[in-house]
Amino acid sequence: MTTKTGKISYMQLGAMLILCRIFASAMSFPAEAPLFGMQRFTVIICAKILLAAMFIPVFFIAKNYGGESFLSIAAEKSKAMGWIFGIIYGLTLLSMAVISVVKFEYYTSSTIMNKASALLLITLLILVSLYGAYKGIEAMGRAGSIVLVVFAGFLILMVIALSGKMNLVYLYGAVIDNSETFISEVITELSRNSEVLLFAVLAEYVSEKAHRAVYVYIAAIGAVILVLAFLSITVLGPYMDSVSFPVYTLASMSDIVLFHRLDGIDVGVWVLAAIVKVALFAIAFETAAYHLCGEKAARLAPLVFLAATGILGWYFSENKEIIMYAKGFFNTGIPLVISGFLLPLVSLCIAKRRRKSEKADLFDSIG
């Protein structure tokens, strides 16, 4: 049972998840920016294969137990288990939201808003995200779909504008350039997919066939990230290693008569994407609160969650060396695997046992 009666389609959920993931690629911390080399393609492909495996538990929960999530299943089995799962999940959500806010502040202050204070940028983001969270999942589904269409148009324009600047000599025959960093790069790429956490509970809001959003999400982000990698390597070449925001750099090099340059559109897309992503984190937290605490607590959950996100985001934006240590831990993929794979896997096993027990009881009553 969800906190609101609002419903969205699996395509809308898929669109929002795609937008959130592309945001993570566009707004990287300096140390996380992808490096030049053909290994980048191999890393993306391997990470997407692992991502598909990570989605298995939440995929089957959405497919076979529509209207439920791993949290609702755990809470129904045991209140204590529900709270344990909920606390772990909530802390992971909060951490991911704070990292997203700090990335947003770093990106905007490093590009076109370099004179704006961190407090102002974060406050505006939190307030608009709070408004979006209280408008509900239906409103965010419509907004996310529109922003994704804008991004698609932006990407097409950028490919057209940069077609004359591509240097295919930068493409060479290699699968792995640096075997020492290959595994860590794959894990870091995988760790950027916090959308598995969002799907784990937001699938409750999908009217039907929620599991199909996983197909849409994995196929689309795989294609888009490969295209962005191709553009970065063929246009920027080795210079890519010294660029903090490859997509923004590519946009600033794109000359379109109508727009002159695309970097303004680029920043606009990522600001809107940041709002959608942070609002979805808040809605996911609200849904978790509903299953553990009831409807009254759920109403306050977005406000509490976003207030904490804003305060922590502002603190860490002023002390980025601290969050870089924390980000190093999240880049191991451990928090994502625990909250996005292991906990849902346990819930899936519980749901399967419950269904077998229900069938057995039914046969006994008939007998």
PDB file of N, CA, C and O in Angstrom, residues 10-82:
ATOM      1  N   TYR A  10       4.973   2.874 -16.201  1.00  0.00           N
ATOM      2  CA  TYR A  10       6.356   2.386 -16.099  1.00  0.00           C
ATOM      3  C   TYR A  10       7.287   3.212 -16.986  1.00  0.00           C
ATOM      4  O   TYR A  10       8.478   3.359 -16.681  1.00  0.00           O
ATOM      5  N   MET A  11       6.753   3.800 -18.061  1.00  0.00           N
ATOM      6  CA  MET A  11       7.583   4.650 -18.908  1.00  0.00           C
ATOM      7  C   MET A  11       7.966   5.929 -18.172  1.00  0.00           C
ATOM      8  O   MET A  11       9.096   6.415 -18.300  1.00  0.00           O
ATOM      9  N   GLN A  12       7.038   6.482 -17.404  1.00  0.00           N
ATOM     10  CA  GLN A  12       7.348   7.685 -16.624  1.00  0.00           C
ATOM     11  C   GLN A  12       8.398   7.382 -15.554  1.00  0.00           C
ATOM     12  O   GLN A  12       9.316   8.180 -15.340  1.00  0.00           O
ATOM     13  N   LEU A  13       8.250   6.248 -14.882  1.00  0.00           N
ATOM     14  CA  LEU A  13       9.253   5.873 -13.886  1.00  0.00           C
ATOM     15  C   LEU A  13      10.600   5.657 -14.549  1.00  0.00           C
ATOM     16  O   LEU A  13      11.637   6.123 -14.057  1.00  0.00           O
ATOM     17  N   GLY A  14      10.597   4.966 -15.688  1.00  0.00           N
ATOM     18  CA  GLY A  14      11.844   4.750 -16.413  1.00  0.00           C
ATOM     19  C   GLY A  14      12.495   6.056 -16.826  1.00  0.00           C
ATOM     20  O   GLY A  14      13.709   6.220 -16.716  1.00  0.00           O
ATOM     21  N   ALA A  15      11.690   7.022 -17.274  1.00  0.00           N
ATOM     22  CA  ALA A  15      12.218   8.332 -17.685  1.00  0.00           C
ATOM     23  C   ALA A  15      12.887   9.043 -16.520  1.00  0.00           C
ATOM     24  O   ALA A  15      13.974   9.625 -16.669  1.00  0.00           O
ATOM     25  N   MET A  16      12.251   9.006 -15.347  1.00  0.00           N
ATOM     26  CA  MET A  16      12.831   9.664 -14.181  1.00  0.00           C
ATOM     27  C   MET A  16      14.129   8.997 -13.747  1.00  0.00           C
ATOM     28  O   MET A  16      15.104   9.672 -13.380  1.00  0.00           O
ATOM     29  N   LEU A  17      14.163   7.677 -13.804  1.00  0.00           N
ATOM     30  CA  LEU A  17      15.379   6.949 -13.416  1.00  0.00           C
ATOM     31  C   LEU A  17      16.526   7.255 -14.387  1.00  0.00           C
ATOM     32  O   LEU A  17      17.677   7.426 -13.970  1.00  0.00           O
ATOM     33  N   ILE A  18      16.203   7.322 -15.671  1.00  0.00           N
ATOM     34  CA  ILE A  18      17.223   7.654 -16.679  1.00  0.00           C
ATOM     35  C   ILE A  18      17.795   9.035 -16.410  1.00  0.00           C
ATOM     36  O   ILE A  18      19.014   9.243 -16.428  1.00  0.00           O
ATOM     37  N   LEU A  19      16.918   9.981 -16.146  1.00  0.00           N
ATOM     38  CA  LEU A  19      17.350  11.358 -15.892  1.00  0.00           C
ATOM     39  C   LEU A  19      18.248  11.431 -14.664  1.00  0.00           C
ATOM     40  O   LEU A  19      19.280  12.114 -14.672  1.00  0.00           O
ATOM     41  N   CYS A  20      17.884  10.701 -13.616  1.00  0.00           N
ATOM     42  CA  CYS A  20      18.698  10.689 -12.393  1.00  0.00           C
ATOM     43  C   CYS A  20      20.081  10.113 -12.651  1.00  0.00           C
ATOM     44  O   CYS A  20      21.085  10.622 -12.142  1.00  0.00           O
ATOM     45  N   ARG A  21      20.148   9.062 -13.462  1.00  0.00           N
ATOM     46  CA  ARG A  21      21.449   8.424 -13.730  1.00  0.00           C
ATOM     47  C   ARG A  21      22.339   9.298 -14.605  1.00  0.00           C
ATOM     48  O   ARG A  21      23.554   9.398 -14.367  1.00  0.00           O
ATOM     49  N   ILE A  22      21.758   9.960 -15.588  1.00  0.00           N
ATOM     50  CA  ILE A  22      22.548  10.840 -16.445  1.00  0.00           C
ATOM     51  C   ILE A  22      23.092  12.011 -15.641  1.00  0.00           C
ATOM     52  O   ILE A  22      24.203  12.486 -15.874  1.00  0.00           O
ATOM     53  N   PHE A  23      22.298  12.491 -14.684  1.00  0.00           N
ATOM     54  CA  PHE A  23      22.752  13.541 -13.768  1.00  0.00           C
ATOM     55  C   PHE A  23      24.046  13.114 -13.074  1.00  0.00           C
ATOM     56  O   PHE A  23      24.987  13.896 -12.937  1.00  0.00           O
ATOM     57  N   ALA A  24      24.102  11.860 -12.626  1.00  0.00           N
ATOM     58  CA  ALA A  24      25.294  11.360 -11.928  1.00  0.00           C
ATOM     59  C   ALA A  24      26.513  11.354 -12.839  1.00  0.00           C
ATOM     60  O   ALA A  24      27.644  11.557 -12.381  1.00  0.00           O
ATOM     61  N   SER A  25      26.305  11.130 -14.131  1.00  0.00           N
ATOM     62  CA  SER A  25      27.430  11.138 -15.073  1.00  0.00           C
ATOM     63  C   SER A  25      27.905  12.544 -15.378  1.00  0.00           C
ATOM     64  O   SER A  25      29.101  12.796 -15.538  1.00  0.00           O
ATOM     65  N   ALA A  26      26.962  13.475 -15.478  1.00  0.00           N
ATOM     66  CA  ALA A  26      27.320  14.845 -15.850  1.00  0.00           C
ATOM     67  C   ALA A  26      27.982  15.598 -14.710  1.00  0.00           C
ATOM     68  O   ALA A  26      28.818  16.465 -14.936  1.00  0.00           O
ATOM     69  N   MET A  27      27.614  15.282 -13.474  1.00  0.00           N
ATOM     70  CA  MET A  27      28.116  16.023 -12.312  1.00  0.00           C
ATOM     71  C   MET A  27      29.022  15.149 -11.461  1.00  0.00           C
ATOM     72  O   MET A  27      28.614  14.632 -10.416  1.00  0.00           O
ATOM     73  N   SER A  28      30.228  14.955 -11.919  1.00  0.00           N
ATOM     74  CA  SER A  28      31.195  14.152 -11.181  1.00  0.00           C
ATOM     75  C   SER A  28      32.142  15.056 -10.403  1.00  0.00           C
ATOM     76  O   SER A  28      32.424  16.185 -10.818  1.00  0.00           O
ATOM     77  N   PHE A  29      32.615  14.557  -9.276  1.00  0.00           N
ATOM     78  CA  PHE A  29      33.702  15.238  -8.591  1.00  0.00           C
ATOM     79  C   PHE A  29      34.962  15.075  -9.434  1.00  0.00           C
ATOM     80  O   PHE A  29      35.078  14.121 -10.214  1.00  0.00           O
ATOM     81  N   PRO A  30      35.934  15.986  -9.286  1.00  0.00           N
ATOM     82  CA  PRO A  30      37.129  15.935 -10.132  1.00  0.00           C
ATOM     83  C   PRO A  30      37.808  14.567 -10.179  1.00  0.00           C
ATOM     84  O   PRO A  30      38.185  14.089 -11.240  1.00  0.00           O
ATOM     85  N   ALA A  31      37.953  13.925  -9.031  1.00  0.00           N
ATOM     86  CA  ALA A  31      38.655  12.640  -8.973  1.00  0.00           C
ATOM     87  C   ALA A  31      37.862  11.517  -9.628  1.00  0.00           C
ATOM     88  O   ALA A  31      38.403  10.441  -9.888  1.00  0.00           O
ATOM     89  N   GLU A  32      36.563  11.754  -9.893  1.00  0.00           N
ATOM     90  CA  GLU A  32      35.709  10.703 -10.448  1.00  0.00           C
ATOM     91  C   GLU A  32      35.508  10.838 -11.947  1.00  0.00           C
ATOM     92  O   GLU A  32      34.893   9.969 -12.557  1.00  0.00           O
ATOM     93  N   ALA A  33      35.977  11.897 -12.553  1.00  0.00           N
ATOM     94  CA  ALA A  33      35.763  12.105 -13.981  1.00  0.00           C
ATOM     95  C   ALA A  33      36.375  10.951 -14.772  1.00  0.00           C
ATOM     96  O   ALA A  33      37.490  10.512 -14.476  1.00  0.00           O
ATOM     97  N   PRO A  34      35.651  10.415 -15.756  1.00  0.00           N
ATOM     98  CA  PRO A  34      36.168   9.280 -16.538  1.00  0.00           C
ATOM     99  C   PRO A  34      37.440   9.653 -17.294  1.00  0.00           C
ATOM    100  O   PRO A  34      37.599  10.786 -17.739  1.00  0.00           O
ATOM    101  N   LEU A  35      38.313   8.679 -17.436  1.00  0.00           N
ATOM    102  CA  LEU A  35      39.604   8.901 -18.084  1.00  0.00           C
ATOM    103  C   LEU A  35      39.550   8.528 -19.560  1.00  0.00           C
ATOM    104  O   LEU A  35      38.728   7.720 -19.992  1.00  0.00           O
ATOM    105  N   PHE A  36      40.457   9.122 -20.325  1.00  0.00           N
ATOM    106  CA  PHE A  36      40.562   8.832 -21.756  1.00  0.00           C
ATOM    107  C   PHE A  36      41.052   7.398 -21.957  1.00  0.00           C
ATOM    108  O   PHE A  36      41.932   6.927 -21.240  1.00  0.00           O
ATOM    109  N   GLY A  37      40.491   6.723 -22.947  1.00  0.00           N
ATOM    110  CA  GLY A  37      40.944   5.381 -23.288  1.00  0.00           C
ATOM    111  C   GLY A  37      39.785   4.481 -23.685  1.00  0.00           C
ATOM    112  O   GLY A  37      38.639   4.696 -23.287  1.00  0.00           O
ATOM    113  N   MET A  38      40.082   3.471 -24.470  1.00  0.00           N
ATOM    114  CA  MET A  38      39.064   2.540 -24.926  1.00  0.00           C
ATOM    115  C   MET A  38      38.511   1.697 -23.782  1.00  0.00           C
ATOM    116  O   MET A  38      37.438   1.107 -23.893  1.00  0.00           O
ATOM    117  N   GLN A  39      39.258   1.641 -22.693  1.00  0.00           N
ATOM    118  CA  GLN A  39      38.796   0.897 -21.529  1.00  0.00           C
ATOM    119  C   GLN A  39      37.462   1.445 -21.018  1.00  0.00           C
ATOM    120  O   GLN A  39      36.687   0.711 -20.405  1.00  0.00           O
ATOM    121  N   ARG A  40      37.208   2.720 -21.276  1.00  0.00           N
ATOM    122  CA  ARG A  40      35.970   3.350 -20.822  1.00  0.00           C
ATOM    123  C   ARG A  40      34.747   2.608 -21.353  1.00  0.00           C
ATOM    124  O   ARG A  40      33.777   2.396 -20.626  1.00  0.00           O
ATOM    125  N   PHE A  41      34.778   2.171 -22.605  1.00  0.00           N
ATOM    126  CA  PHE A  41      33.657   1.436 -23.184  1.00  0.00           C
ATOM    127  C   PHE A  41      33.465   0.094 -22.487  1.00  0.00           C
ATOM    128  O   PHE A  41      32.340  -0.318 -22.202  1.00  0.00           O
ATOM    129  N   THR A  42      34.567  -0.590 -22.228  1.00  0.00           N
ATOM    130  CA  THR A  42      34.494  -1.890 -21.546  1.00  0.00           C
ATOM    131  C   THR A  42      33.949  -1.744 -20.141  1.00  0.00           C
ATOM    132  O   THR A  42      33.149  -2.557 -19.676  1.00  0.00           O
ATOM    133  N   VAL A  43      34.372  -0.683 -19.463  1.00  0.00           N
ATOM    134  CA  VAL A  43      33.897  -0.420 -18.103  1.00  0.00           C
ATOM    135  C   VAL A  43      32.383  -0.216 -18.103  1.00  0.00           C
ATOM    136  O   VAL A  43      31.667  -0.779 -17.258  1.00  0.00           O
ATOM    137  N   ILE A  44      31.879   0.566 -19.043  1.00  0.00           N
ATOM    138  CA  ILE A  44      30.441   0.841 -19.112  1.00  0.00           C
ATOM    139  C   ILE A  44      29.655  -0.442 -19.347  1.00  0.00           C
ATOM    140  O   ILE A  44      28.647  -0.708 -18.669  1.00  0.00           O
ATOM    141  N   ILE A  45      30.104  -1.252 -20.293  1.00  0.00           N
ATOM    142  CA  ILE A  45      29.390  -2.489 -20.620  1.00  0.00           C
ATOM    143  C   ILE A  45      29.387  -3.455 -19.433  1.00  0.00           C
ATOM    144  O   ILE A  45      28.342  -4.028 -19.077  1.00  0.00           O
ATOM    145  N   CYS A  46      30.536  -3.638 -18.797  1.00  0.00           N
ATOM    146  CA  CYS A  46      30.624  -4.546 -17.647  1.00  0.00           C
ATOM    147  C   CYS A  46      29.764  -4.050 -16.484  1.00  0.00           C
ATOM    148  O   CYS A  46      29.090  -4.846 -15.808  1.00  0.00           O
ATOM    149  N   ALA A  47      29.785  -2.744 -16.253  1.00  0.00           N
ATOM    150  CA  ALA A  47      28.988  -2.176 -15.165  1.00  0.00           C
ATOM    151  C   ALA A  47      27.497  -2.370 -15.425  1.00  0.00           C
ATOM    152  O   ALA A  47      26.723  -2.627 -14.483  1.00  0.00           O
ATOM    153  N   LYS A  48      27.061  -2.275 -16.682  1.00  0.00           N
ATOM    154  CA  LYS A  48      25.642  -2.456 -16.986  1.00  0.00           C
ATOM    155  C   LYS A  48      25.220  -3.914 -16.813  1.00  0.00           C
ATOM    156  O   LYS A  48      24.082  -4.191 -16.415  1.00  0.00           O
ATOM    157  N   ILE A  49      26.114  -4.841 -17.093  1.00  0.00           N
ATOM    158  CA  ILE A  49      25.806  -6.259 -16.858  1.00  0.00           C
ATOM    159  C   ILE A  49      25.623  -6.512 -15.359  1.00  0.00           C
ATOM    160  O   ILE A  49      24.673  -7.183 -14.926  1.00  0.00           O
ATOM    161  N   LEU A  50      26.521  -5.961 -14.551  1.00  0.00           N
ATOM    162  CA  LEU A  50      26.394  -6.093 -13.099  1.00  0.00           C
ATOM    163  C   LEU A  50      25.149  -5.388 -12.592  1.00  0.00           C
ATOM    164  O   LEU A  50      24.481  -5.864 -11.660  1.00  0.00           O
ATOM    165  N   LEU A  51      24.814  -4.247 -13.196  1.00  0.00           N
ATOM    166  CA  LEU A  51      23.624  -3.512 -12.793  1.00  0.00           C
ATOM    167  C   LEU A  51      22.368  -4.338 -13.046  1.00  0.00           C
ATOM    168  O   LEU A  51      21.447  -4.363 -12.212  1.00  0.00           O
ATOM    169  N   ALA A  52      22.320  -5.008 -14.192  1.00  0.00           N
ATOM    170  CA  ALA A  52      21.170  -5.865 -14.497  1.00  0.00           C
ATOM    171  C   ALA A  52      21.024  -6.953 -13.438  1.00  0.00           C
ATOM    172  O   ALA A  52      19.900  -7.265 -13.001  1.00  0.00           O
ATOM    173  N   ALA A  53      22.143  -7.518 -12.995  1.00  0.00           N
ATOM    174  CA  ALA A  53      22.103  -8.531 -11.945  1.00  0.00           C
ATOM    175  C   ALA A  53      21.634  -7.936 -10.625  1.00  0.00           C
ATOM    176  O   ALA A  53      20.871  -8.567  -9.882  1.00  0.00           O
ATOM    177  N   MET A  54      22.060  -6.706 -10.318  1.00  0.00           N
ATOM    178  CA  MET A  54      21.666  -6.052  -9.069  1.00  0.00           C
ATOM    179  C   MET A  54      20.169  -5.780  -9.026  1.00  0.00           C
ATOM    180  O   MET A  54      19.547  -5.800  -7.955  1.00  0.00           O
ATOM    181  N   PHE A  55      19.568  -5.554 -10.177  1.00  0.00           N
ATOM    182  CA  PHE A  55      18.146  -5.254 -10.240  1.00  0.00           C
ATOM    183  C   PHE A  55      17.258  -6.495 -10.082  1.00  0.00           C
ATOM    184  O   PHE A  55      16.046  -6.361  -9.937  1.00  0.00           O
ATOM    185  N   ILE A  56      17.831  -7.680 -10.102  1.00  0.00           N
ATOM    186  CA  ILE A  56      17.029  -8.906 -10.120  1.00  0.00           C
ATOM    187  C   ILE A  56      16.017  -8.980  -8.970  1.00  0.00           C
ATOM    188  O   ILE A  56      14.823  -9.232  -9.200  1.00  0.00           O
ATOM    189  N   PRO A  57      16.426  -8.801  -7.703  1.00  0.00           N
ATOM    190  CA  PRO A  57      15.432  -8.911  -6.620  1.00  0.00           C
ATOM    191  C   PRO A  57      14.283  -7.905  -6.731  1.00  0.00           C
ATOM    192  O   PRO A  57      13.109  -8.285  -6.616  1.00  0.00           O
ATOM    193  N   VAL A  58      14.603  -6.611  -6.943  1.00  0.00           N
ATOM    194  CA  VAL A  58      13.535  -5.608  -7.020  1.00  0.00           C
ATOM    195  C   VAL A  58      12.704  -5.795  -8.288  1.00  0.00           C
ATOM    196  O   VAL A  58      11.501  -5.476  -8.306  1.00  0.00           O
ATOM    197  N   PHE A  59      13.328  -6.310  -9.334  1.00  0.00           N
ATOM    198  CA  PHE A  59      12.607  -6.594 -10.578  1.00  0.00           C
ATOM    199  C   PHE A  59      11.511  -7.628 -10.341  1.00  0.00           C
ATOM    200  O   PHE A  59      10.351  -7.438 -10.737  1.00  0.00           O
ATOM    201  N   PHE A  60      11.861  -8.724  -9.671  1.00  0.00           N
ATOM    202  CA  PHE A  60      10.884  -9.794  -9.458  1.00  0.00           C
ATOM    203  C   PHE A  60       9.852  -9.431  -8.400  1.00  0.00           C
ATOM    204  O   PHE A  60       8.716  -9.903  -8.458  1.00  0.00           O
ATOM    205  N   ILE A  61      10.234  -8.585  -7.444  1.00  0.00           N
ATOM    206  CA  ILE A  61       9.231  -8.098  -6.496  1.00  0.00           C
ATOM    207  C   ILE A  61       8.195  -7.256  -7.234  1.00  0.00           C
ATOM    208  O   ILE A  61       6.986  -7.401  -7.023  1.00  0.00           O
ATOM    209  N   ALA A  62       8.664  -6.373  -8.108  1.00  0.00           N
ATOM    210  CA  ALA A  62       7.746  -5.524  -8.873  1.00  0.00           C
ATOM    211  C   ALA A  62       6.892  -6.347  -9.834  1.00  0.00           C
ATOM    212  O   ALA A  62       5.706  -6.044 -10.039  1.00  0.00           O
ATOM    213  N   LYS A  63       7.474  -7.385 -10.404  1.00  0.00           N
ATOM    214  CA  LYS A  63       6.761  -8.189 -11.395  1.00  0.00           C
ATOM    215  C   LYS A  63       5.729  -9.114 -10.761  1.00  0.00           C
ATOM    216  O   LYS A  63       4.606  -9.246 -11.260  1.00  0.00           O
ATOM    217  N   ASN A  64       6.094  -9.739  -9.657  1.00  0.00           N
ATOM    218  CA  ASN A  64       5.248 -10.781  -9.072  1.00  0.00           C
ATOM    219  C   ASN A  64       4.440 -10.342  -7.859  1.00  0.00           C
ATOM    220  O   ASN A  64       3.512 -11.046  -7.448  1.00  0.00           O
ATOM    221  N   TYR A  65       4.823  -9.195  -7.278  1.00  0.00           N
ATOM    222  CA  TYR A  65       4.134  -8.719  -6.073  1.00  0.00           C
ATOM    223  C   TYR A  65       3.797  -7.239  -6.237  1.00  0.00           C
ATOM    224  O   TYR A  65       4.237  -6.391  -5.468  1.00  0.00           O
ATOM    225  N   GLY A  66       3.060  -6.929  -7.292  1.00  0.00           N
ATOM    226  CA  GLY A  66       2.731  -5.552  -7.614  1.00  0.00           C
ATOM    227  C   GLY A  66       2.054  -4.821  -6.469  1.00  0.00           C
ATOM    228  O   GLY A  66       1.218  -5.387  -5.759  1.00  0.00           O
ATOM    229  N   GLY A  67       2.437  -3.563  -6.269  1.00  0.00           N
ATOM    230  CA  GLY A  67       1.879  -2.773  -5.179  1.00  0.00           C
ATOM    231  C   GLY A  67       2.636  -2.922  -3.879  1.00  0.00           C
ATOM    232  O   GLY A  67       2.329  -2.237  -2.899  1.00  0.00           O
ATOM    233  N   GLU A  68       3.619  -3.817  -3.860  1.00  0.00           N
ATOM    234  CA  GLU A  68       4.448  -4.002  -2.671  1.00  0.00           C
ATOM    235  C   GLU A  68       5.889  -3.634  -3.001  1.00  0.00           C
ATOM    236  O   GLU A  68       6.286  -3.532  -4.156  1.00  0.00           O
ATOM    237  N   SER A  69       6.677  -3.450  -1.943  1.00  0.00           N
ATOM    238  CA  SER A  69       8.105  -3.210  -2.088  1.00  0.00           C
ATOM    239  C   SER A  69       8.826  -4.087  -1.080  1.00  0.00           C
ATOM    240  O   SER A  69       8.195  -4.730  -0.231  1.00  0.00           O
ATOM    241  N   PHE A  70      10.136  -4.118  -1.165  1.00  0.00           N
ATOM    242  CA  PHE A  70      10.882  -4.946  -0.216  1.00  0.00           C
ATOM    243  C   PHE A  70      10.663  -4.483   1.217  1.00  0.00           C
ATOM    244  O   PHE A  70      10.663  -5.291   2.157  1.00  0.00           O
ATOM    245  N   LEU A  71      10.419  -3.177   1.412  1.00  0.00           N
ATOM    246  CA  LEU A  71      10.179  -2.655   2.758  1.00  0.00           C
ATOM    247  C   LEU A  71       8.816  -3.081   3.293  1.00  0.00           C
ATOM    248  O   LEU A  71       8.686  -3.459   4.464  1.00  0.00           O
ATOM    249  N   SER A  72       7.794  -3.011   2.456  1.00  0.00           N
ATOM    250  CA  SER A  72       6.462  -3.411   2.912  1.00  0.00           C
ATOM    251  C   SER A  72       6.419  -4.901   3.218  1.00  0.00           C
ATOM    252  O   SER A  72       5.759  -5.329   4.170  1.00  0.00           O
ATOM    253  N   ILE A  73       7.136  -5.696   2.440  1.00  0.00           N
ATOM    254  CA  ILE A  73       7.198  -7.144   2.684  1.00  0.00           C
ATOM    255  C   ILE A  73       7.906  -7.430   4.003  1.00  0.00           C
ATOM    256  O   ILE A  73       7.442  -8.243   4.811  1.00  0.00           O
ATOM    257  N   ALA A  74       9.032  -6.747   4.237  1.00  0.00           N
ATOM    258  CA  ALA A  74       9.781  -6.946   5.476  1.00  0.00           C
ATOM    259  C   ALA A  74       8.978  -6.494   6.685  1.00  0.00           C
ATOM    260  O   ALA A  74       8.952  -7.174   7.725  1.00  0.00           O
ATOM    261  N   ALA A  75       8.289  -5.347   6.568  1.00  0.00           N
ATOM    262  CA  ALA A  75       7.508  -4.822   7.688  1.00  0.00           C
ATOM    263  C   ALA A  75       6.321  -5.721   8.010  1.00  0.00           C
ATOM    264  O   ALA A  75       5.936  -5.868   9.178  1.00  0.00           O
ATOM    265  N   GLU A  76       5.743  -6.338   6.973  1.00  0.00           N
ATOM    266  CA  GLU A  76       4.627  -7.256   7.201  1.00  0.00           C
ATOM    267  C   GLU A  76       5.092  -8.530   7.896  1.00  0.00           C
ATOM    268  O   GLU A  76       4.389  -9.085   8.736  1.00  0.00           O
ATOM    269  N   LYS A  77       6.293  -8.972   7.564  1.00  0.00           N
ATOM    270  CA  LYS A  77       6.852 -10.166   8.188  1.00  0.00           C
ATOM    271  C   LYS A  77       7.183  -9.919   9.652  1.00  0.00           C
ATOM    272  O   LYS A  77       6.862 -10.731  10.523  1.00  0.00           O
ATOM    273  N   SER A  78       7.827  -8.800   9.933  1.00  0.00           N
ATOM    274  CA  SER A  78       8.244  -8.483  11.299  1.00  0.00           C
ATOM    275  C   SER A  78       8.466  -6.985  11.408  1.00  0.00           C
ATOM    276  O   SER A  78       9.168  -6.396  10.576  1.00  0.00           O
ATOM    277  N   LYS A  79       7.891  -6.371  12.423  1.00  0.00           N
ATOM    278  CA  LYS A  79       8.078  -4.939  12.624  1.00  0.00           C
ATOM    279  C   LYS A  79       9.548  -4.613  12.860  1.00  0.00           C
ATOM    280  O   LYS A  79      10.061  -3.604  12.357  1.00  0.00           O
ATOM    281  N   ALA A  80      10.231  -5.480  13.613  1.00  0.00           N
ATOM    282  CA  ALA A  80      11.653  -5.268  13.876  1.00  0.00           C
ATOM    283  C   ALA A  80      12.464  -5.336  12.588  1.00  0.00           C
ATOM    284  O   ALA A  80      13.336  -4.499  12.334  1.00  0.00           O
ATOM    285  N   MET A  81      12.149  -6.334  11.759  1.00  0.00           N
ATOM    286  CA  MET A  81      12.852  -6.449  10.479  1.00  0.00           C
ATOM    287  C   MET A  81      12.570  -5.242   9.599  1.00  0.00           C
ATOM    288  O   MET A  81      13.473  -4.714   8.934  1.00  0.00           O
ATOM    289  N   GLY A  82      11.326  -4.784   9.602  1.00  0.00           N
ATOM    290  CA  GLY A  82      10.977  -3.613   8.811  1.00  0.00           C
ATOM    291  C   GLY A  82      11.769  -2.392   9.238  1.00  0.00           C
ATOM    292  O   GLY A  82      12.245  -1.631   8.393  1.00  0.00           O
TER     293      GLY A  82
END
